[in-house]
């Protein structure tokens, strides 16, 4: 009787983990698909851009035709940006470390979040002090940023605001993500980094912060929830000699 109950408990504990594995598998598959589609789009897109450039040279500036072709070109360039974002993202799943410009990685990730998420009218404000280099896996850093940005988005109400700031202290590179949500409840502050801890039942696996903290620590850094802020502010800290 006793043993049976224990087994049942373990099964319950494993269920979300297994679900997460399935989700991760789906993500990898979607990433590969996205990279494949991006390649396929590039060739016809090149034709559109080259031909509109050619037409613009033939047309009289200021005419309606000119403006229309210009619009085709602008739209084409937007598509090109999206495709480049997808390709960059798909390429960097690896864990290899190298010297990376952290500010650029933050820029890319925020740009991707802006594009791929239907914004609930949330504005994302970015603040950069200047170029900031760290020794890290850019793919893993992106994963951390996506988790923190995802949490901020979930917590932020319609019309709210997320502020992403990148700066350095004497020894560390700091990326803070501050949202205008309700903040982390005092009663759960101690638990949010535990694997499987979530207050978003049914929607969250409770792995985002646990995985992110693991990545930060593997880089000799950490993630902290800043005390006494309005909304929630999480800071990724990485060594930057
Ligand atoms: N920006 C935030 N504002 C308020 N609460 C937060 C914020 N970020 C995290 N939390 C709290 O921490 C919990 C754990 O976060 P975590 O990212 O680990 O899991 P999750 O978001 O619930 O699920 P998953 O990330 O696996 O989809 C959340 O359920 C929430 O209660
Ligand atoms: Mg999360």
Coordinates of C-alpha atoms and ligand atoms in Angstrom, one line a residue:
X1 CA 0.0 0.0 0.0
X2 CA 2.7 2.4 1.1
X3 CA 5.0 1.5 -1.8
X4 CA 2.3 2.0 -4.3
X5 CA 1.5 5.4 -3.1
X6 CA 5.2 6.4 -3.3
X7 CA 5.3 5.2 -6.9
X8 CA 2.3 7.2 -7.8
X9 CA 3.8 10.3 -6.3
X10 CA 7.0 9.8 -8.3
X11 CA 5.0 9.5 -11.5
X12 CA 3.3 12.7 -10.8
X13 CA 6.6 14.4 -10.2
X14 CA 7.9 13.1 -13.5
X15 CA 5.0 14.0 -15.6
X16 CA 5.9 17.7 -16.1
X17 CA 9.5 16.8 -16.8
X18 CA 8.5 14.3 -19.5
X19 CA 6.2 16.9 -20.9
X20 CA 9.1 19.3 -21.0
X21 CA 11.3 16.8 -22.9
X22 CA 8.6 16.5 -25.5
X23 CA 8.3 20.3 -25.7
X24 CA 12.1 20.5 -26.1
X25 CA 12.0 18.0 -28.8
X26 CA 9.4 20.0 -30.6
X27 CA 11.4 23.1 -30.2
X28 CA 14.5 21.5 -31.8
X29 CA 12.3 20.3 -34.7
X30 CA 10.7 23.7 -35.1
X31 CA 14.2 25.3 -35.0
X32 CA 15.4 23.0 -37.8
X33 CA 12.3 23.6 -39.8
X34 CA 12.7 27.4 -39.4
X35 CA 16.3 27.3 -40.5
X36 CA 15.3 25.2 -43.6
X37 CA 12.5 27.6 -44.5
X38 CA 14.7 30.6 -44.0
X39 CA 17.2 29.2 -46.6
X40 CA 14.3 28.5 -49.0
X41 CA 13.0 32.0 -48.7
X42 CA 16.4 33.6 -49.3
X43 CA 16.7 32.9 -53.0
X44 CA 13.3 34.2 -54.2
X45 CA 13.8 37.1 -51.8
X46 CA 17.1 38.0 -53.5
X47 CA 15.3 38.1 -56.9
X48 CA 12.6 40.4 -55.5
X49 CA 15.2 42.8 -54.0
X50 CA 17.5 42.8 -57.0
X51 CA 14.6 43.4 -59.4
X52 CA 13.0 46.2 -57.3
X53 CA 16.5 47.9 -57.1
X54 CA 16.7 47.6 -60.9
X55 CA 13.2 49.0 -61.4
X56 CA 13.8 51.9 -59.1
X57 CA 16.7 53.0 -61.3
X58 CA 14.4 53.0 -64.3
X59 CA 11.5 54.9 -62.7
X60 CA 11.1 58.5 -62.0
X61 CA 11.5 59.4 -58.3
X62 CA 8.3 60.9 -56.8
X63 CA 5.9 59.0 -59.1
X64 CA 3.4 56.5 -57.7
X65 CA 5.0 53.6 -59.4
X66 CA 8.3 54.6 -57.9
X67 CA 6.7 54.7 -54.4
X68 CA 5.1 51.4 -54.9
X69 CA 8.3 49.7 -55.9
X70 CA 10.0 51.4 -53.0
X71 CA 7.4 49.8 -50.7
X72 CA 8.1 46.4 -52.3
X73 CA 11.8 46.9 -51.5
X74 CA 11.2 48.0 -47.9
X75 CA 9.0 45.1 -47.3
X76 CA 11.5 42.8 -48.9
X77 CA 14.2 44.1 -46.6
X78 CA 12.0 43.5 -43.6
X79 CA 11.6 39.9 -44.6
X80 CA 15.4 39.7 -45.1
X81 CA 15.9 40.8 -41.5
X82 CA 13.4 38.3 -40.2
X83 CA 15.1 35.5 -42.1
X84 CA 18.5 36.5 -40.9
X85 CA 17.3 36.5 -37.3
X86 CA 15.9 33.0 -37.8
X87 CA 19.1 31.7 -39.4
X88 CA 21.4 33.3 -36.7
X89 CA 19.2 31.8 -34.0
X90 CA 19.0 28.3 -35.5
X91 CA 22.7 28.2 -36.0
X92 CA 23.7 28.9 -32.4
X93 CA 22.4 26.0 -30.4
X94 CA 25.9 24.9 -29.4
X95 CA 27.6 25.2 -26.1
X96 CA 31.0 26.3 -27.3
X97 CA 32.3 29.3 -25.5
X98 CA 34.0 32.2 -27.1
X99 CA 34.4 35.9 -26.5
X100 CA 31.1 37.3 -27.4
X101 CA 29.7 40.8 -27.4
X102 CA 27.0 40.5 -24.8
X103 CA 25.3 43.7 -25.8
X104 CA 24.9 42.3 -29.3
X105 CA 23.4 39.1 -28.1
X106 CA 20.9 41.0 -26.0
X107 CA 20.0 43.2 -29.0
X108 CA 19.5 40.1 -31.2
X109 CA 17.4 38.3 -28.6
X110 CA 15.2 41.3 -27.9
X111 CA 14.7 41.9 -31.6
X112 CA 13.6 38.3 -32.0
X113 CA 11.2 38.5 -29.0
X114 CA 9.7 41.7 -30.6
X115 CA 9.2 39.9 -33.9
X116 CA 8.1 36.5 -32.9
X117 CA 5.6 37.4 -30.2
X118 CA 2.4 39.2 -30.7
X119 CA 2.9 42.0 -28.3
X120 CA 0.2 42.6 -25.9
X121 CA 0.9 46.3 -26.3
X122 CA 4.0 45.8 -24.2
X123 CA 6.9 48.1 -24.9
X124 CA 10.4 46.9 -24.5
X125 CA 12.9 49.6 -23.7
X126 CA 16.6 48.8 -24.2
X127 CA 19.5 50.6 -22.4
X128 CA 23.1 49.9 -23.3
X129 CA 26.2 51.4 -21.8
X130 CA 28.5 50.3 -24.6
X131 CA 30.2 47.2 -26.0
X132 CA 30.6 44.5 -23.3
X133 CA 32.6 41.3 -23.9
X134 CA 32.2 38.1 -22.0
X135 CA 33.5 34.6 -22.4
X136 CA 30.3 32.5 -22.9
X137 CA 28.2 30.4 -25.2
X138 CA 26.0 32.8 -27.0
X139 CA 23.3 30.1 -27.6
X140 CA 23.0 29.5 -23.9
X141 CA 23.0 33.2 -23.0
X142 CA 20.2 33.6 -25.5
X143 CA 18.3 30.8 -23.8
X144 CA 18.6 32.5 -20.4
X145 CA 17.5 35.9 -21.9
X146 CA 14.5 34.2 -23.6
X147 CA 13.5 32.6 -20.3
X148 CA 13.8 35.9 -18.4
X149 CA 12.0 37.9 -21.1
X150 CA 9.3 35.2 -21.4
X151 CA 8.7 35.4 -17.6
X152 CA 8.6 39.2 -17.8
X153 CA 6.1 39.1 -20.6
X154 CA 3.9 36.7 -18.8
X155 CA 3.9 38.9 -15.7
X156 CA 3.4 42.2 -17.5
X157 CA -0.2 43.4 -18.1
X158 CA -1.4 44.8 -21.4
X159 CA 0.2 48.1 -22.1
X160 CA 3.0 47.5 -19.6
X161 CA 6.7 47.9 -20.1
X162 CA 9.8 45.9 -19.9
X163 CA 13.2 47.6 -19.5
X164 CA 16.3 45.7 -20.5
X165 CA 19.6 47.2 -19.4
X166 CA 23.1 46.1 -20.1
X167 CA 26.0 47.5 -18.0
X168 CA 29.1 46.4 -16.2
X169 CA 30.5 46.7 -12.7
X170 CA 34.2 46.3 -11.9
X171 CA 34.2 42.6 -12.4
X172 CA 30.9 41.6 -13.9
X173 CA 28.6 42.1 -16.9
X174 CA 25.1 42.7 -15.8
X175 CA 21.9 42.3 -17.8
X176 CA 18.8 43.3 -16.0
X177 CA 15.2 42.7 -17.1
X178 CA 12.7 44.7 -15.2
X179 CA 9.0 44.4 -15.8
X180 CA 6.0 46.3 -14.6
X181 CA 4.0 43.3 -13.4
X182 CA 3.0 42.5 -9.9
X183 CA 6.4 41.4 -8.8
X184 CA 7.3 38.0 -7.2
X185 CA 5.1 37.3 -4.3
X186 CA 7.0 37.4 -1.0
X187 CA 5.8 33.9 -0.1
X188 CA 7.4 32.2 -3.1
X189 CA 10.6 34.3 -3.4
X190 CA 12.7 31.5 -1.9
X191 CA 11.3 28.9 -4.3
X192 CA 11.3 30.3 -7.7
X193 CA 14.7 28.9 -8.8
X194 CA 13.6 25.3 -7.8
X195 CA 13.1 23.0 -10.7
X196 CA 9.3 22.5 -11.3
X197 CA 8.3 25.3 -9.1
X198 CA 5.6 27.3 -10.9
X199 CA 2.7 29.5 -10.1
X200 CA 1.5 29.3 -13.7
X201 CA -0.2 25.9 -13.3
X202 CA -1.0 24.3 -16.6
X203 CA 1.0 27.0 -18.5
X204 CA 4.5 26.7 -17.1
X205 CA 6.7 23.7 -16.3
X206 CA 8.7 25.7 -13.7
X207 CA 11.9 25.0 -15.4
X208 CA 12.8 28.4 -16.9
X209 CA 14.6 29.9 -13.9
X210 CA 16.1 26.6 -12.8
X211 CA 17.7 26.0 -16.2
X212 CA 18.8 29.6 -16.5
X213 CA 20.4 29.7 -13.1
X214 CA 22.2 26.4 -14.0
X215 CA 23.6 28.0 -17.2
X216 CA 24.6 31.2 -15.4
X217 CA 26.4 29.2 -12.7
X218 CA 28.2 27.0 -15.3
X219 CA 29.6 30.3 -16.6
X220 CA 30.8 31.3 -13.2
X221 CA 27.9 33.8 -12.8
X222 CA 24.5 33.9 -11.3
X223 CA 21.0 35.2 -11.6
X224 CA 19.4 37.3 -8.8
X225 CA 16.0 38.7 -8.2
X226 CA 16.6 42.2 -7.1
X227 CA 15.0 43.2 -3.8
X228 CA 12.7 46.1 -3.2
X229 CA 11.8 46.9 -6.8
X230 CA 8.4 47.7 -8.2
X231 CA 7.5 44.8 -10.5
X232 CA 10.2 42.2 -10.8
X233 CA 13.8 42.7 -11.8
X234 CA 16.0 39.8 -12.6
X235 CA 19.7 40.3 -13.2
X236 CA 22.0 38.0 -15.1
X237 CA 25.5 38.5 -13.8
X238 CA 28.5 37.1 -15.7
X239 CA 32.2 37.5 -15.0
X240 CA 33.8 40.2 -17.1
X241 CA 37.4 40.6 -16.2
Ligands
LIG1 N1 8.9 38.4 -13.9 C1 8.2 37.7 -13.0 N2 7.2 38.3 -12.2 C2 6.6 37.6 -11.3 N3 6.8 36.3 -11.0 C3 7.8 35.6 -11.7 C4 8.5 36.3 -12.7 N4 9.5 35.4 -13.2 C5 9.3 34.3 -12.5 N5 8.3 34.4 -11.6 C6 7.8 33.3 -10.7 O1 8.7 32.3 -10.7 C7 8.1 31.1 -11.1 C8 9.1 30.2 -11.7 O2 9.5 30.7 -13.0 P1 10.1 29.7 -14.1 O3 10.5 30.6 -15.3 O4 11.1 28.9 -13.5 O5 8.9 28.8 -14.4 P2 7.5 29.1 -15.2 O6 7.7 30.4 -16.0 O7 6.4 29.1 -14.3 O8 7.5 27.9 -16.3 P3 8.5 27.7 -17.6 O9 9.5 28.8 -17.5 O10 9.1 26.4 -17.4 O11 7.6 27.8 -18.7 C9 6.9 31.5 -12.0 O12 5.9 30.5 -12.0 C10 6.5 32.8 -11.2 O13 5.7 32.4 -10.1
LIG2 MG1 9.4 30.8 -17.2

